[in-house]
Amino acid sequence: MDSIDLEVLKTASAWVAHGHRCQLVTVIKTWGSSPRPIGATLAVCDDGSVVGSVSGGCIEDDLIERVRQEGITRTVPEVVSYGISADEAHRFGLPCGGTIELAIEPLSAHSAIDELLVRLEQHELLARRVNLKTGAVTLATADAAIVQNIEGDILTTVHGPRWRLFIIGAGQLSRFLAQIATAMDYHVTVCDPREEYRAGWQLPGVQLVYTMPDDMVIEARLDHRSAVVALTHDPKLDDLALMEALKSDAFYVGAIGSRVNDAKRRERLKLFDLDDAQIARLHGPIGLYIGSKTPCEIAISILAELTATKNSVPAELKIRHAAALS
């Protein structure tokens, strides 16, 4: 769930709480090029206020104008399409022949938005099911493999963090990395058994654990939506955790350090129960080259590489892009 879509839900909840009528707009299907993906959301208030985006601006203008002229009169959800004709495609800024299909749902105290937000604060992954004929809403715990879909009259949307990031070390770089990753909708856990590094750690929405990092990795049962980043520079903390992570299904495992230290780390990992293919999965030195110097810039470079890996960007393209930035 994108952080902007979480903002949409929070704003819509506040509008309803203050007695406003509002409607939630969700992208349910696209044909051709689309500025926003399926699942993107927008909320429109009865006073014409808007939060979120479903097209980058063009369709938003039409939705707002309709609310200002007609008010919000829907009592049940409605599915509408934009951009069917070439004239509409030009008018709404869609590519010729492009189409976007939206579900427009009037919200009320019975829309389960408040309950959804409470459960999202607990880092749950949820399926919100809306009956498009009646507007009835149910919430249920979702599996990580679930995707938004429509079956009959039921629209199922997915909310909550689908990706997990485990950071070893609670230093300054970890703080920046955790902050940015949280905004990118990762459920972030920071692990550091060293009391002196944990002192003063306060980062809302980020879990801090005190166990040994390798124990945390084992207990986490890493899957293909998990990433592990080691940032302590301490082999006693990093190496065993990396060994466990490299044997798991984690889509990304990386460790900070110079090329010399990375080479030494790989030699140490050969002493463990790892084969060459598992060691080759290690990203190090960590991050894409962007000329980063400060902790915040380094965090961005790490998340850039992590994102490229998550999105299955070929290694040669990552190298080419890094070279262009150098």
Coordinates of C-alpha atoms in Angstrom, one line a residue:
M1 CA 0.0 0.0 0.0
D2 CA 1.5 3.3 -1.1
S3 CA 1.9 5.9 1.6
I4 CA -0.1 8.4 -0.5
D5 CA -3.0 6.0 -0.4
L6 CA -2.8 5.8 3.4
E7 CA -3.0 9.6 3.5
V8 CA -6.2 9.3 1.4
L9 CA -7.8 7.0 4.0
K10 CA -6.8 9.2 6.9
T11 CA -8.1 12.3 5.3
A12 CA -11.3 10.7 4.2
S13 CA -11.8 9.4 7.8
A14 CA -11.4 13.0 9.2
W15 CA -13.9 14.4 6.7
V16 CA -16.5 11.8 7.7
A17 CA -15.8 12.5 11.4
H18 CA -16.5 16.2 10.8
G19 CA -19.8 15.5 9.2
H20 CA -18.8 15.9 5.5
R21 CA -19.9 13.7 2.7
C22 CA -17.0 12.3 0.7
Q23 CA -16.3 9.5 -1.8
L24 CA -13.4 7.2 -2.3
V25 CA -12.2 6.7 -5.9
T26 CA -10.1 3.6 -6.7
V27 CA -8.5 2.6 -10.0
I28 CA -9.8 -0.8 -10.8
K29 CA -8.7 -1.3 -14.4
T30 CA -6.6 0.4 -17.1
W31 CA -5.9 -0.1 -20.8
G32 CA -2.9 1.4 -22.4
S33 CA -0.5 3.7 -20.6
S34 CA -1.7 4.9 -17.2
P35 CA -0.1 7.5 -14.9
R36 CA -1.3 5.7 -11.7
P37 CA -1.5 1.9 -11.1
I38 CA -4.4 -0.3 -10.3
G39 CA -5.3 0.3 -6.7
A40 CA -4.4 4.0 -6.7
T41 CA -6.9 6.1 -4.7
L42 CA -8.4 9.5 -4.5
A43 CA -10.9 11.0 -2.0
V44 CA -13.2 13.9 -2.8
C45 CA -15.0 15.9 -0.1
D46 CA -18.3 17.6 -0.6
D47 CA -16.6 21.0 -0.5
G48 CA -14.4 20.1 -3.5
S49 CA -11.3 19.3 -1.4
V50 CA -9.3 16.4 -2.8
V51 CA -6.5 14.2 -1.7
G52 CA -4.6 11.5 -3.7
S53 CA -4.5 10.9 -7.4
V54 CA -5.9 8.5 -10.0
S55 CA -4.6 10.1 -13.2
G56 CA -2.1 12.8 -12.4
G57 CA -4.6 15.6 -12.5
C58 CA -6.8 15.4 -15.6
I59 CA -9.5 13.1 -14.4
E60 CA -9.3 14.6 -10.9
D61 CA -10.4 18.0 -12.4
D62 CA -13.5 16.4 -13.8
L63 CA -14.4 14.5 -10.6
I64 CA -14.0 17.7 -8.5
E65 CA -16.1 19.7 -11.0
R66 CA -18.9 17.2 -10.8
V67 CA -18.9 17.3 -7.0
R68 CA -19.0 21.1 -7.0
Q69 CA -21.9 21.2 -9.5
E70 CA -23.9 18.2 -8.3
G71 CA -22.7 17.5 -4.8
I72 CA -22.2 13.9 -3.6
T73 CA -25.5 12.1 -4.3
R74 CA -24.4 8.5 -4.6
T75 CA -25.7 6.1 -1.9
V76 CA -23.9 3.0 -3.3
P77 CA -20.7 2.5 -5.2
E78 CA -20.6 3.1 -9.0
V79 CA -18.1 2.0 -11.6
V80 CA -17.3 4.6 -14.2
S81 CA -14.9 4.8 -17.2
Y82 CA -12.8 7.6 -18.7
G83 CA -11.1 7.8 -22.0
I84 CA -13.1 5.4 -24.1
S85 CA -13.2 7.6 -27.2
A86 CA -10.2 9.3 -28.8
D87 CA -11.9 12.7 -28.0
E88 CA -12.1 11.8 -24.3
A89 CA -8.6 10.4 -24.4
H90 CA -7.4 13.8 -25.6
R91 CA -9.6 15.7 -23.2
F92 CA -8.4 13.8 -20.1
G93 CA -4.8 13.5 -21.2
L94 CA -4.8 9.8 -21.7
P95 CA -3.1 8.2 -24.6
C96 CA -5.3 7.8 -27.7
G97 CA -7.5 4.8 -27.1
G98 CA -6.5 4.6 -23.4
T99 CA -9.1 3.9 -20.8
I100 CA -9.2 4.0 -17.0
E101 CA -12.0 2.4 -15.0
L102 CA -12.8 3.7 -11.5
A103 CA -14.9 2.6 -8.6
I104 CA -16.5 5.6 -6.8
E105 CA -17.7 4.7 -3.3
P106 CA -19.6 7.1 -1.0
L107 CA -18.1 6.8 2.5
S108 CA -19.9 6.9 5.8
A109 CA -19.3 5.6 9.4
H110 CA -20.3 2.2 8.1
S111 CA -17.4 2.0 5.5
A112 CA -15.0 0.5 8.0
I113 CA -12.3 3.1 7.3
D114 CA -11.6 3.8 10.9
E115 CA -11.3 0.1 11.7
L116 CA -9.0 -0.3 8.7
L117 CA -6.7 2.5 9.9
V118 CA -6.5 1.0 13.4
R119 CA -5.5 -2.3 12.0
L120 CA -3.0 -0.8 9.6
E121 CA -1.3 0.9 12.6
Q122 CA -0.7 -2.7 13.8
H123 CA 1.0 -3.5 10.5
E124 CA -1.7 -5.9 9.4
L125 CA -2.1 -6.8 5.7
L126 CA -5.8 -6.6 5.0
A127 CA -8.4 -7.3 2.3
R128 CA -11.2 -4.8 2.2
R129 CA -14.2 -6.2 0.3
V130 CA -16.9 -3.8 -0.9
N131 CA -20.2 -4.9 -2.4
L132 CA -20.6 -2.7 -5.4
K133 CA -24.4 -3.1 -5.3
T134 CA -25.1 -2.4 -1.7
G135 CA -21.9 -0.7 -0.4
A136 CA -21.5 -3.3 2.4
V137 CA -17.9 -3.6 3.6
T138 CA -16.0 -6.4 5.3
L139 CA -12.3 -6.6 6.4
A140 CA -10.2 -9.7 6.6
T141 CA -6.6 -10.6 7.1
A142 CA -4.9 -11.1 3.8
D143 CA -2.2 -13.3 2.4
A144 CA 0.9 -11.6 1.0
A145 CA 0.1 -13.0 -2.5
I146 CA -3.3 -11.4 -2.7
V147 CA -4.0 -8.7 -5.4
Q148 CA -6.8 -6.3 -6.0
N149 CA -9.6 -7.9 -7.9
I150 CA -13.3 -7.9 -8.8
E151 CA -15.4 -11.0 -8.6
G152 CA -19.1 -10.5 -9.4
D153 CA -20.2 -7.5 -7.4
I154 CA -17.4 -7.7 -4.9
L155 CA -14.4 -5.4 -5.2
T156 CA -11.4 -6.5 -3.1
T157 CA -8.7 -3.9 -2.3
V158 CA -5.5 -4.7 -0.5
H159 CA -4.1 -2.5 2.3
G160 CA -1.0 -2.7 4.5
P161 CA 2.7 -3.4 4.2
R162 CA 3.5 -6.2 1.8
W163 CA 7.3 -5.9 2.2
R164 CA 9.4 -6.4 5.3
L165 CA 12.8 -4.8 5.9
F166 CA 15.1 -6.1 8.7
I167 CA 18.0 -3.7 9.6
I168 CA 20.9 -4.9 11.7
G169 CA 22.3 -2.0 13.8
A170 CA 20.6 1.0 15.3
G171 CA 23.0 3.7 14.2
Q172 CA 22.3 7.0 12.4
L173 CA 22.3 5.4 9.0
S174 CA 19.7 2.9 10.2
R175 CA 17.5 5.7 11.4
F176 CA 17.4 7.4 7.9
L177 CA 17.0 4.0 6.2
A178 CA 14.1 3.1 8.4
Q179 CA 12.4 6.4 8.0
I180 CA 12.5 6.3 4.2
A181 CA 11.6 2.6 4.0
T182 CA 8.6 3.2 6.2
A183 CA 7.4 5.9 3.8
M184 CA 7.9 3.4 1.0
D185 CA 5.5 1.1 2.9
Y186 CA 7.9 -1.4 4.4
H187 CA 7.3 -2.9 7.8
V188 CA 10.7 -2.1 9.3
T189 CA 12.3 -4.0 12.2
V190 CA 15.7 -2.8 13.6
C191 CA 17.8 -5.2 15.6
D192 CA 20.6 -4.2 17.9
P193 CA 21.7 -6.1 21.1
R194 CA 24.0 -3.3 22.0
E195 CA 22.4 -1.1 24.7
E196 CA 24.5 2.0 23.9
Y197 CA 23.1 2.1 20.4
R198 CA 19.5 1.5 21.5
A199 CA 19.6 4.4 23.9
G200 CA 17.5 7.3 22.6
W201 CA 16.1 5.3 19.7
Q202 CA 12.7 6.7 19.0
L203 CA 11.1 6.2 15.6
P204 CA 7.4 5.8 15.4
G205 CA 6.2 2.8 13.4
V206 CA 9.6 1.0 13.5
Q207 CA 10.0 -2.0 15.8
L208 CA 13.2 -2.2 17.8
V209 CA 14.3 -5.7 19.0
Y210 CA 17.2 -6.5 21.3
T211 CA 18.0 -10.1 20.4
M212 CA 21.0 -11.3 18.5
P213 CA 20.6 -10.6 14.8
D214 CA 20.8 -14.2 13.7
D215 CA 18.1 -15.2 16.1
M216 CA 15.9 -12.4 14.7
V217 CA 16.5 -13.6 11.2
I218 CA 15.6 -17.2 12.1
E219 CA 12.5 -16.1 14.0
A220 CA 11.3 -13.9 11.1
R221 CA 11.0 -16.8 8.7
L222 CA 12.1 -14.7 5.8
D223 CA 10.1 -15.0 2.6
H224 CA 10.4 -13.6 -0.9
R225 CA 9.0 -10.3 0.3
S226 CA 11.7 -9.8 2.9
A227 CA 15.0 -7.9 2.9
V228 CA 17.9 -7.8 5.3
V229 CA 20.5 -5.1 5.5
A230 CA 23.5 -5.3 7.9
L231 CA 24.9 -1.9 9.0
T232 CA 27.0 -2.5 12.1
H233 CA 30.4 -3.1 10.6
D234 CA 30.8 -5.8 13.3
P235 CA 31.3 -9.3 12.0
K236 CA 30.2 -10.7 15.4
L237 CA 26.7 -9.2 14.7
D238 CA 26.5 -9.2 11.0
D239 CA 28.0 -12.5 9.8
L240 CA 25.8 -15.1 11.4
A241 CA 22.7 -13.0 10.5
L242 CA 23.9 -12.8 6.9
M243 CA 24.5 -16.5 6.8
E244 CA 20.9 -17.2 7.9
A245 CA 19.5 -14.6 5.5
L246 CA 21.4 -15.9 2.5
K247 CA 20.0 -19.4 3.0
S248 CA 16.4 -18.0 3.1
D249 CA 14.0 -16.8 0.4
A250 CA 14.7 -13.1 1.1
F251 CA 14.7 -11.1 -2.1
Y252 CA 17.6 -8.9 -0.9
V253 CA 20.5 -9.4 1.5
G254 CA 23.1 -6.6 1.8
A255 CA 25.9 -5.4 4.0
I256 CA 27.7 -2.1 4.3
G257 CA 31.4 -1.8 4.0
S258 CA 34.3 -1.1 1.6
R259 CA 35.3 -3.4 -1.2
V260 CA 38.2 -4.7 0.9
N261 CA 35.9 -5.4 3.8
D262 CA 33.3 -7.0 1.5
A263 CA 35.9 -9.4 0.1
K264 CA 36.9 -10.3 3.7
R265 CA 33.3 -10.9 4.6
R266 CA 32.8 -13.2 1.6
E267 CA 35.9 -15.2 2.7
R268 CA 34.5 -15.5 6.2
L269 CA 31.1 -16.7 4.8
K270 CA 32.8 -19.5 3.0
L271 CA 33.7 -21.0 6.4
F272 CA 30.0 -21.3 7.1
D273 CA 27.5 -23.8 5.6
L274 CA 27.0 -21.7 2.5
D275 CA 27.6 -22.6 -1.2
D276 CA 29.0 -20.2 -3.8
A277 CA 25.6 -19.4 -5.2
Q278 CA 24.3 -18.4 -1.8
I279 CA 27.3 -16.1 -1.1
A280 CA 26.8 -14.6 -4.6
R281 CA 23.4 -13.4 -3.5
L282 CA 25.0 -10.9 -1.1
H283 CA 24.8 -7.3 -2.2
G284 CA 28.1 -5.6 -1.2
P285 CA 29.4 -3.0 -1.1
I286 CA 25.7 -2.1 -0.6
G287 CA 23.8 0.4 -2.6
L288 CA 23.8 1.9 -6.1
Y289 CA 26.5 4.4 -6.8
I290 CA 25.1 8.0 -6.6
G291 CA 28.1 9.7 -5.2
S292 CA 26.5 9.5 -1.7
K293 CA 28.4 10.9 1.3
T294 CA 26.0 11.6 4.1
P295 CA 24.0 9.0 6.0
C296 CA 20.8 10.2 4.3
E297 CA 22.3 9.9 0.9
I298 CA 23.7 6.5 1.6
A299 CA 20.2 5.4 2.8
I300 CA 18.8 6.5 -0.5
S301 CA 21.4 4.6 -2.4
I302 CA 20.7 1.4 -0.5
L303 CA 16.9 1.7 -1.0
A304 CA 17.6 2.5 -4.7
E305 CA 19.4 -0.9 -5.1
L306 CA 16.8 -2.6 -2.9
T307 CA 14.0 -1.2 -5.1
A308 CA 15.7 -2.2 -8.3
T309 CA 16.1 -5.7 -7.0
K310 CA 12.5 -5.9 -5.8
N311 CA 11.4 -4.7 -9.3
S312 CA 13.6 -7.3 -11.0
V313 CA 15.7 -4.7 -12.8
P314 CA 18.6 -6.6 -14.6
A315 CA 22.0 -6.2 -13.0
E316 CA 23.5 -4.7 -16.1
L317 CA 20.9 -2.0 -16.2
K318 CA 21.6 -1.1 -12.5
I319 CA 25.3 -0.9 -13.3
R320 CA 24.7 1.2 -16.4
H321 CA 22.5 3.6 -14.4
A322 CA 25.0 3.8 -11.7
A323 CA 27.7 4.6 -14.2
A324 CA 25.6 7.4 -15.7
L325 CA 25.2 8.9 -12.2
S326 CA 29.0 8.8 -11.4

